[in-house]
Short mmCIF file of C-alpha atoms (C1' of nucleotides) in Angstrom, two decimals:
data_model
loop_
_atom_site.label_atom_id
_atom_site.label_comp_id
_atom_site.label_asym_id
_atom_site.label_seq_id
_atom_site.Cartn_x
_atom_site.Cartn_y
_atom_site.Cartn_z
CA MET A 39 -40.25 11.07 -22.14
CA ASN A 40 -40.49 7.02 -23.29
CA THR A 41 -38.46 4.21 -21.81
CA ALA A 42 -36.63 4.12 -24.36
CA ASP A 43 -35.71 7.87 -24.94
CA ARG A 44 -34.79 8.36 -21.37
CA LEU A 45 -32.49 5.07 -22.00
CA ASP A 46 -31.05 6.86 -25.44
CA LEU A 47 -29.88 10.30 -23.03
CA LEU A 48 -28.53 8.14 -20.24
CA THR A 49 -26.55 6.11 -22.09
CA ARG A 50 -25.11 8.48 -24.62
CA TYR A 51 -20.95 9.17 -24.58
CA THR A 52 -20.50 6.90 -22.03
CA GLU A 53 -17.60 4.16 -22.24
CA GLU A 54 -19.35 1.77 -20.23
CA VAL A 55 -22.95 1.00 -18.74
CA VAL A 56 -23.26 -2.15 -15.78
CA THR A 57 -25.83 -3.63 -16.46
CA GLU A 58 -27.96 -1.84 -19.21
CA ASP A 59 -30.56 -4.08 -18.52
CA GLU A 60 -30.21 -2.66 -14.71
CA LEU A 61 -31.03 0.82 -15.96
CA GLU A 62 -33.80 0.21 -17.45
CA GLU A 63 -35.24 -1.89 -15.07
CA LEU A 64 -34.49 1.12 -12.83
CA LEU A 65 -36.30 3.38 -15.02
CA ASP A 66 -39.56 1.76 -13.86
CA GLY A 67 -39.43 3.36 -10.69
CA GLU A 68 -38.15 7.27 -9.61
CA PRO A 69 -33.84 6.53 -10.10
CA THR A 70 -31.04 8.82 -8.06
CA ALA A 71 -27.94 8.72 -9.43
CA TYR A 72 -24.67 10.16 -7.99
CA ILE A 73 -21.32 11.15 -8.60
CA GLY A 74 -18.91 12.52 -6.28
CA TYR A 75 -15.24 14.79 -6.85
CA ALA A 76 -12.84 14.19 -4.63
CA PRO A 77 -11.28 18.11 -4.42
CA THR A 78 -7.64 18.02 -4.94
CA GLY A 79 -5.82 19.55 -7.97
CA GLU A 80 -7.46 22.34 -9.98
CA MET A 81 -10.46 21.55 -12.10
CA HIS A 82 -9.84 21.47 -15.72
CA ILE A 83 -11.60 20.27 -19.45
CA GLY A 84 -11.60 16.38 -18.90
CA HIS A 85 -14.30 17.40 -15.90
CA PHE A 86 -16.70 19.40 -18.42
CA THR A 87 -17.00 15.73 -20.13
CA THR A 88 -18.92 13.61 -16.62
CA ILE A 89 -20.57 16.96 -15.86
CA ARG A 90 -22.24 16.86 -18.76
CA LYS A 91 -24.17 13.68 -18.57
CA LEU A 92 -25.35 15.04 -15.53
CA ALA A 93 -27.59 17.33 -17.75
CA ASP A 94 -28.90 14.34 -19.21
CA PHE A 95 -30.09 12.90 -16.25
CA GLN A 96 -31.80 16.15 -15.42
CA ARG A 97 -33.17 15.36 -18.63
CA ALA A 98 -34.23 12.16 -18.36
CA GLY A 99 -35.48 12.46 -15.10
CA VAL A 100 -33.41 11.02 -12.41
CA ASP A 101 -32.32 13.09 -9.41
CA VAL A 102 -28.45 13.94 -9.54
CA THR A 103 -26.62 13.81 -6.17
CA VAL A 104 -22.89 15.61 -6.35
CA LEU A 105 -20.68 14.58 -3.62
CA ILE A 106 -18.06 17.20 -3.23
CA ALA A 107 -15.34 14.37 -1.16
CA ASP A 108 -13.87 16.27 1.22
CA LEU A 109 -12.56 13.60 3.33
CA HIS A 110 -11.32 11.45 0.04
CA ALA A 111 -9.17 14.45 -1.18
CA HIS A 112 -6.92 14.47 2.20
CA LEU A 113 -7.44 10.52 2.39
CA ASP A 114 -5.59 8.98 -1.09
CA SER A 115 -1.82 10.69 -0.07
CA GLU A 116 -2.96 13.70 1.40
CA LYS A 117 -3.60 15.11 -2.15
CA SER A 118 -5.20 18.73 -0.36
CA PRO A 119 -3.31 19.63 3.10
CA TRP A 120 -6.13 19.49 5.74
CA ASP A 121 -6.20 23.00 6.00
CA LEU A 122 -7.51 23.82 1.99
CA LEU A 123 -10.39 20.97 2.24
CA ASP A 124 -12.80 23.69 2.44
CA ALA A 125 -11.87 26.28 0.50
CA ARG A 126 -11.32 23.60 -2.65
CA SER A 127 -14.49 22.16 -2.24
CA GLU A 128 -15.85 25.64 -2.56
CA TYR A 129 -14.60 26.13 -5.64
CA TYR A 130 -15.33 22.55 -6.63
CA GLU A 131 -18.69 23.09 -6.37
CA GLU A 132 -18.80 27.22 -8.14
CA SER A 133 -17.11 25.13 -10.42
CA ILE A 134 -19.96 22.31 -10.76
CA ARG A 135 -22.15 24.88 -10.49
CA ALA A 136 -20.25 26.73 -13.24
CA MET A 137 -20.23 23.77 -16.22
CA LEU A 138 -23.49 21.77 -15.55
CA ASP A 139 -25.06 25.52 -15.94
CA SER A 140 -22.57 26.11 -18.92
CA ALA A 141 -24.09 22.15 -20.46
CA GLY A 142 -27.47 22.93 -20.02
CA GLY A 143 -28.26 21.06 -16.80
CA ASP A 144 -29.84 22.97 -13.61
CA PRO A 145 -27.33 23.32 -10.82
CA GLU A 146 -30.21 24.54 -8.29
CA SER A 147 -31.86 20.83 -8.30
CA ILE A 148 -28.79 19.08 -8.18
CA ASP A 149 -27.93 18.10 -4.01
CA PHE A 150 -24.23 19.08 -3.28
CA VAL A 151 -23.71 16.96 -0.66
CA ARG A 152 -19.90 16.94 1.55
CA GLY A 153 -18.44 14.28 1.93
CA MET A 154 -17.51 14.87 6.54
CA ASP A 155 -21.51 15.54 6.49
CA PHE A 156 -21.84 12.15 6.78
CA GLN A 157 -18.94 9.87 6.05
CA LEU A 158 -18.30 10.90 9.94
CA ASP A 159 -21.65 9.05 11.10
CA GLU A 160 -21.61 6.45 13.55
CA GLU A 161 -23.93 3.30 11.04
CA TYR A 162 -21.37 4.69 8.23
CA THR A 163 -18.24 4.13 10.27
CA MET A 164 -19.59 0.79 11.90
CA GLU A 165 -20.47 -0.16 8.81
CA MET A 166 -17.22 0.74 7.07
CA TYR A 167 -15.22 -0.95 9.64
CA ARG A 168 -16.22 -4.26 8.67
CA MET A 169 -15.78 -3.72 5.29
CA ALA A 170 -12.17 -3.29 5.93
CA ALA A 171 -12.36 -6.84 8.45
CA GLU A 172 -13.53 -8.36 5.34
CA THR A 173 -11.61 -6.87 2.74
CA THR A 174 -8.52 -7.47 2.08
CA VAL A 175 -5.64 -5.85 1.09
CA SER A 176 -4.85 -6.48 -2.46
CA ARG A 177 -8.39 -6.78 -3.03
CA ALA A 178 -8.35 -2.47 -1.86
CA GLN A 179 -5.46 -1.87 -3.91
CA ARG A 180 -6.78 -3.30 -6.73
CA ALA A 181 -10.01 -1.70 -6.49
CA GLY A 182 -8.76 1.49 -6.61
CA SER A 183 -5.54 1.32 -8.54
CA GLU A 184 -6.77 3.48 -11.45
CA VAL A 185 -7.97 6.46 -9.17
CA VAL A 186 -5.16 6.31 -5.72
CA ARG A 187 -2.22 7.22 -6.07
CA GLU A 188 0.68 4.87 -6.48
CA SER A 189 3.30 4.30 -5.26
CA GLU A 190 6.37 2.61 -3.42
CA SER A 191 4.84 2.40 0.38
CA PRO A 192 0.92 3.31 -0.21
CA ASN A 193 -0.89 4.85 2.51
CA LEU A 194 -3.87 2.97 4.32
CA GLY A 195 -5.64 5.75 3.22
CA GLY A 196 -5.83 4.98 0.20
CA LEU A 197 -7.24 1.21 1.21
CA ILE A 198 -10.25 3.35 2.82
CA TYR A 199 -11.07 5.30 0.05
CA SER A 200 -12.65 2.74 -2.01
CA LEU A 201 -14.23 1.00 0.82
CA MET A 202 -15.58 4.74 1.58
CA GLN A 203 -16.49 5.71 -1.84
CA ASN A 204 -19.08 2.33 -2.19
CA LEU A 205 -20.49 3.39 1.25
CA ASP A 206 -21.01 7.07 -0.10
CA VAL A 207 -23.17 5.11 -2.48
CA LYS A 208 -25.81 3.50 0.27
CA ALA A 209 -25.10 6.48 2.27
CA LEU A 210 -26.26 9.01 -0.43
CA ASP A 211 -29.01 6.24 -1.62
CA ALA A 212 -28.04 6.28 -5.14
CA ASP A 213 -29.27 3.61 -7.51
CA ILE A 214 -26.59 4.42 -10.45
CA ALA A 215 -22.91 5.64 -9.63
CA TYR A 216 -20.82 7.22 -12.24
CA GLY A 217 -17.62 8.41 -12.78
CA GLY A 218 -15.32 8.26 -14.84
CA ILE A 219 -14.44 4.49 -17.01
CA ASP A 220 -11.12 4.79 -13.86
CA GLN A 221 -13.51 4.77 -11.53
CA ARG A 222 -14.63 1.07 -12.19
CA GLY A 223 -12.31 -0.84 -10.16
CA ILE A 224 -14.04 0.39 -7.16
CA TYR A 225 -17.70 0.08 -7.97
CA MET A 226 -16.67 -3.46 -8.75
CA LEU A 227 -15.98 -3.75 -5.96
CA GLY A 228 -18.97 -2.22 -4.30
CA ARG A 229 -21.33 -4.10 -6.99
CA GLU A 230 -19.46 -7.30 -4.63
CA ILE A 231 -19.97 -6.15 -0.99
CA LEU A 232 -22.61 -3.94 -0.38
CA PRO A 233 -25.62 -6.60 -0.51
CA ASP A 234 -23.45 -7.29 2.37
CA HIS A 235 -23.47 -4.08 4.06
CA GLY A 236 -27.38 -3.25 4.18
CA GLY A 237 -27.07 -2.07 0.81
CA GLU A 238 -27.79 -2.64 -3.00
CA ALA A 239 -25.58 -3.12 -5.63
CA PRO A 240 -25.41 -0.21 -7.88
CA VAL A 241 -25.61 0.17 -11.80
CA CYS A 242 -23.18 1.81 -12.90
CA LEU A 243 -22.42 4.53 -15.61
CA PHE A 244 -18.88 4.97 -17.09
CA ALA A 245 -17.70 7.94 -19.00
CA PRO A 246 -14.58 8.18 -20.71
CA LEU A 247 -11.33 10.12 -19.94
CA LEU A 248 -9.90 12.39 -22.64
CA SER A 249 -6.50 11.11 -23.43
CA GLY A 250 -4.04 13.93 -22.98
CA LEU A 251 -2.78 16.65 -25.65
CA SER A 252 0.74 15.46 -25.24
CA GLY A 253 -0.27 12.11 -26.84
CA GLY A 254 -0.97 8.92 -23.98
CA LYS A 255 -3.71 9.84 -20.26
CA MET A 256 -4.45 13.12 -19.06
CA SER A 257 -2.08 13.39 -16.74
CA ALA A 258 -3.19 16.37 -13.84
CA SER A 259 0.53 17.12 -13.04
CA ASP A 260 1.64 17.43 -16.80
CA ALA A 261 0.07 21.32 -17.70
CA THR A 262 0.68 21.22 -21.37
CA SER A 263 -1.57 17.74 -21.41
CA LYS A 264 -4.67 19.81 -20.62
CA ILE A 265 -6.86 22.52 -20.75
CA ASN A 266 -7.75 24.50 -17.83
CA LEU A 267 -11.09 25.82 -17.04
CA THR A 268 -9.65 29.64 -16.73
CA ASP A 269 -6.90 29.10 -19.23
CA ASP A 270 -7.52 32.02 -21.97
CA PRO A 271 -7.68 32.02 -25.56
CA GLU A 272 -4.16 32.48 -26.34
CA GLN A 273 -3.51 29.67 -24.20
CA VAL A 274 -5.81 27.60 -25.66
CA GLU A 275 -4.43 27.27 -28.60
CA GLU A 276 -1.42 27.06 -27.57
CA LYS A 277 -1.93 23.61 -25.97
CA ILE A 278 -4.06 22.43 -29.18
CA ASP A 279 -1.61 24.01 -30.99
CA GLY A 280 1.46 21.94 -29.75
CA ALA A 281 -0.80 19.32 -29.09
CA TYR A 282 0.13 15.00 -30.82
CA CYS A 283 -1.91 15.15 -33.70
CA PRO A 284 -0.43 12.29 -36.23
CA GLN A 285 -2.45 13.00 -39.56
CA GLY A 286 -4.87 10.21 -40.11
CA GLU A 287 -4.98 8.17 -36.76
CA VAL A 288 -7.78 8.25 -34.11
CA GLU A 289 -5.54 6.56 -31.61
CA ASP A 290 -4.22 8.82 -28.84
CA ASN A 291 -5.72 11.96 -30.81
CA GLY A 292 -6.72 14.07 -27.54
CA VAL A 293 -7.31 16.71 -30.51
CA LEU A 294 -10.00 14.38 -32.09
CA GLU A 295 -11.24 13.49 -28.27
CA TYR A 296 -11.85 16.80 -28.16
CA VAL A 297 -14.00 17.64 -30.89
CA ARG A 298 -15.83 13.73 -30.16
CA PHE A 299 -16.91 14.34 -26.78
CA LEU A 300 -16.62 18.20 -26.24
CA ILE A 301 -17.18 19.67 -28.70
CA PHE A 302 -19.78 17.79 -30.99
CA PRO A 303 -22.37 16.92 -27.83
CA ILE A 304 -22.26 20.79 -27.95
CA LEU A 305 -23.14 21.32 -31.31
CA GLU A 306 -25.29 18.39 -31.30
CA GLU A 307 -27.26 20.44 -28.57
CA ARG A 308 -27.70 23.84 -30.38
CA GLU A 309 -28.45 21.52 -33.76
CA GLU A 310 -25.34 23.35 -35.22
CA THR A 311 -22.52 21.92 -37.70
CA PHE A 312 -18.23 21.56 -36.83
CA VAL A 313 -17.24 24.13 -39.67
CA VAL A 314 -13.34 24.24 -40.18
CA GLU A 315 -12.39 27.28 -41.86
CA ARG A 316 -9.40 26.46 -44.66
CA PRO A 317 -7.36 28.20 -46.30
CA GLU A 318 -8.21 28.39 -50.32
CA GLU A 319 -4.89 26.43 -51.36
CA TYR A 320 -5.62 24.17 -49.02
CA GLY A 321 -9.69 23.17 -49.94
CA GLY A 322 -11.57 25.91 -48.37
CA ASP A 323 -14.16 25.73 -45.45
CA LEU A 324 -15.47 22.12 -44.37
CA ALA A 325 -18.41 22.07 -42.45
CA PHE A 326 -19.22 18.62 -40.16
CA GLU A 327 -23.16 17.23 -40.20
CA ASP A 328 -21.56 14.93 -37.02
CA TYR A 329 -18.19 13.45 -35.87
CA ASP A 330 -18.44 10.08 -37.39
CA ASP A 331 -17.94 12.42 -40.65
CA LEU A 332 -15.37 14.46 -39.67
CA GLU A 333 -13.14 11.10 -38.35
CA ALA A 334 -14.19 9.67 -41.91
CA THR A 335 -13.04 12.83 -43.51
CA TYR A 336 -9.69 12.87 -40.86
CA VAL A 337 -8.87 9.33 -41.47
CA GLU A 338 -9.01 9.17 -45.17
CA GLY A 339 -6.58 12.46 -44.86
CA GLU A 340 -9.46 15.09 -46.00
CA LEU A 341 -8.44 17.31 -43.01
CA HIS A 342 -5.00 18.28 -42.32
CA PRO A 343 -4.27 18.53 -38.57
CA GLN A 344 -3.81 22.18 -37.98
CA ASP A 345 -6.99 22.74 -39.82
CA LEU A 346 -8.48 20.89 -37.65
CA LYS A 347 -6.75 22.07 -34.71
CA ASN A 348 -7.04 26.14 -35.87
CA ALA A 349 -10.97 24.97 -35.79
CA ALA A 350 -11.50 23.20 -32.06
CA ALA A 351 -9.74 25.64 -30.31
CA GLY A 352 -11.57 27.82 -31.47
CA TYR A 353 -14.39 26.11 -30.20
CA VAL A 354 -12.70 24.74 -27.04
CA ASP A 355 -12.52 27.81 -26.12
CA GLU A 356 -15.78 29.16 -26.53
CA ALA A 357 -16.80 26.32 -25.02
CA ILE A 358 -14.78 27.20 -21.84
CA ALA A 359 -15.65 30.98 -21.53
CA PRO A 360 -18.67 31.17 -19.57
CA ILE A 361 -17.29 29.01 -17.04
CA ARG A 362 -13.96 30.89 -17.16
CA GLU A 363 -15.67 34.60 -16.41
CA ARG A 364 -17.34 32.98 -13.61
CA LEU A 365 -14.40 31.96 -12.22
CA THR A 366 -12.21 35.04 -12.69
CA ASP A 367 -15.06 36.79 -11.13
CA ARG A 368 -14.77 35.12 -7.70
CA PRO A 369 -10.94 34.81 -8.02
CA GLU A 370 -10.90 34.46 -4.13
CA LEU A 371 -12.26 30.76 -4.84
CA LEU A 372 -8.71 29.83 -6.69
CA ALA A 373 -6.65 31.84 -4.42
CA ASP A 374 -8.14 30.62 -0.95
CA ALA A 375 -7.70 26.43 -2.81
CA TYR A 376 -4.25 27.38 -4.03
CA PRO A 377 -2.27 29.75 -2.53
CA GLU A 378 0.82 28.39 -3.82
CA ASN A 379 -0.28 28.97 -7.31
CA TYR A 380 -2.35 32.87 -6.74
CA GLU A 381 -0.55 34.93 -4.51
"C1'" C B 267 11.30 0.71 23.64
"C1'" C B 268 16.07 -0.87 20.44
"C1'" G B 269 18.54 -1.19 15.21
"C1'" C B 270 19.78 -0.25 10.31
"C1'" C B 271 18.85 2.45 5.73
"C1'" C B 272 17.26 6.49 2.65
"C1'" U B 273 17.05 11.85 1.85
"C1'" U B 274 21.21 15.65 -4.38
"C1'" A B 275 17.33 19.07 -10.81
"C1'" G B 276 10.13 18.70 -12.28
"C1'" C B 277 10.96 12.41 -11.81
"C1'" U B 278 14.88 7.73 -11.38
"C1'" C B 279 19.78 8.41 -8.96
"C1'" A B 280 25.16 9.14 -9.48
"C1'" G B 281 29.02 12.06 -6.59
"C1'" A B 282 30.58 11.34 0.23
"C1'" C B 283 35.45 6.02 1.54
"C1'" U B 284 40.32 10.02 -0.45
"C1'" G B 285 36.76 18.30 1.94
"C1'" G B 286 38.36 22.05 -3.75
"C1'" U B 287 31.43 25.75 -4.93
"C1'" A B 288 27.75 19.29 -8.20
"C1'" G B 289 26.53 15.70 -12.58
"C1'" A B 290 24.03 11.23 -15.67
"C1'" G B 291 19.53 9.70 -17.68
"C1'" C B 292 14.09 10.54 -19.04
"C1'" A B 293 11.25 15.11 -19.13
"C1'" G B 294 11.38 20.59 -19.56
"C1'" U B 295 12.42 25.10 -23.68
"C1'" C B 296 14.50 26.73 -28.09
"C1'" G B 297 15.91 25.73 -33.36
"C1'" A B 298 15.88 22.31 -38.29
"C1'" C B 299 12.68 19.06 -40.58
"C1'" U B 300 7.79 18.56 -41.82
"C1'" G B 301 1.33 22.68 -44.21
"C1'" U B 302 0.41 20.26 -36.74
"C1'" A B 303 1.73 17.75 -33.57
"C1'" G B 304 5.47 13.22 -32.13
"C1'" A B 305 9.83 10.99 -34.32
"C1'" U B 306 14.31 12.22 -35.51
"C1'" C B 307 18.94 15.69 -35.18
"C1'" G B 308 21.11 19.93 -33.70
"C1'" A B 309 21.25 23.72 -29.04
"C1'" C B 310 19.98 24.60 -23.90
"C1'" U B 311 18.15 25.12 -18.87
"C1'" U B 312 17.10 23.15 -14.97
"C1'" G B 313 19.09 22.90 -8.26
"C1'" C B 314 17.97 26.26 0.27
"C1'" C B 315 23.05 18.41 -2.55
"C1'" C B 316 16.56 17.47 4.03
"C1'" C B 317 17.77 21.47 8.80
"C1'" C B 318 20.49 23.36 12.56
"C1'" C B 319 25.91 23.34 14.86
"C1'" G B 320 30.75 21.62 14.59
"C1'" U B 321 35.63 20.97 12.56
"C1'" U B 322 38.35 23.34 8.05
"C1'" C B 323 41.62 28.41 4.42
"C1'" A B 324 37.61 25.18 1.98
"C1'" A B 325 31.46 20.89 3.65
"C1'" A B 326 26.81 17.71 -0.42
"C1'" U B 327 31.64 14.90 1.22
"C1'" C B 328 33.48 15.53 8.10
"C1'" G B 329 32.25 15.17 13.38
"C1'" G B 330 27.59 16.02 16.62
"C1'" G B 331 22.20 16.76 17.67
"C1'" G B 332 17.24 17.25 15.05
"C1'" A B 333 13.52 15.78 10.97
"C1'" G B 334 11.07 12.94 7.18
"C1'" G B 335 10.83 8.52 5.03
"C1'" G B 336 11.87 2.64 4.86
"C1'" C B 337 12.93 -2.00 6.88
"C1'" G B 338 13.87 -5.00 10.39
"C1'" G B 339 13.98 -6.82 16.28
"C1'" A B 340 12.42 -6.99 20.93
"C1'" C B 341 7.66 -6.71 23.94
"C1'" C B 342 4.23 -10.61 23.34
"C1'" A B 343 2.11 -11.58 31.62
#
RNA sequence: CCGCCCUUAGCUCAGACUGGUAGAGCAGUCGACUGUAGAUCGACUUGCCCCCCGUUCAAAUCGGGGAGGGCGGACCA
């Protein structure tokens, strides 16, 4: 595979690349990439979009490390209780493996690492203290503002959070820091300070964040705004049917975003088209080769939201089915990780 | 170590002075209207009133103790 093709694989479906020139330069060598997940709330369909890219990394010959950031999960306002970190880490790892598997990646050749396995090392800790001494409170706050829980009385942990995440890049020896666009603030701080702490400014790749189904951002705490990996077909249909989906409008349209960032990448891989089954009275079935085609038709008003929803629900369900199966096969994973939800 | 303030619905808070078995807004649920959702209109739901003890016929409310959170002071040889 030539450099242009690899670059294309790496950057497709991304929100931003910092910077594309630096990324291209990296491809002369054998770059490595990393992404971190803090095992907090239950994983949902939004995670799927970031995980799919891991498959792209692999196709492009970039080694991937997945960090299960257990310490971070507690550091951010104790989102995960200390006693549940192990159980949630295990659940996250299994879910990520399942998602990657169904996205056409190879979980076996991914390096899974737990945060606490190296974040307590003396060298790491020492460097963290030095960063803490050099970073102002407001700078740290700004860096993590999109990631760390906001509050009138923020915890110290939320400030250390960003420093550590950047040290992770160095500790894991990653050339590419990958994550959702919400991680931007943290890594921009990292590009600034990591070189002063024995590391290198990482090249950053950011995935888009999907809108929630109720309009606005997807919220982990709003059940109706997101599809869970374990939702059954009826729940998927209900949630999508109830989604905010203004006719002809693209902005804040979660359904359209699901179709674009979740479904079409899968169809593209399989070289299939997006089929909308539609009653004769509304014009009969439709098939779309690519997303732009579908969006154009939608904007023109030739594709009704209800028909779009019906089709999308079917595809979304198909996408999560294999993951749902693996998780329901091992019910103890979720039960141990979220005892209050699964008794 | 000392002082002051806060803790009531999923969220933001009112009610406390003057005890009588709890309210508003937002959120949520359900209808109406749209071939979806939203908006709009109509209806509805939601509570260990932080915990314990006491006073009282009766405590969210008064008294005592405790827990959690916030703010300030003191200490700075």
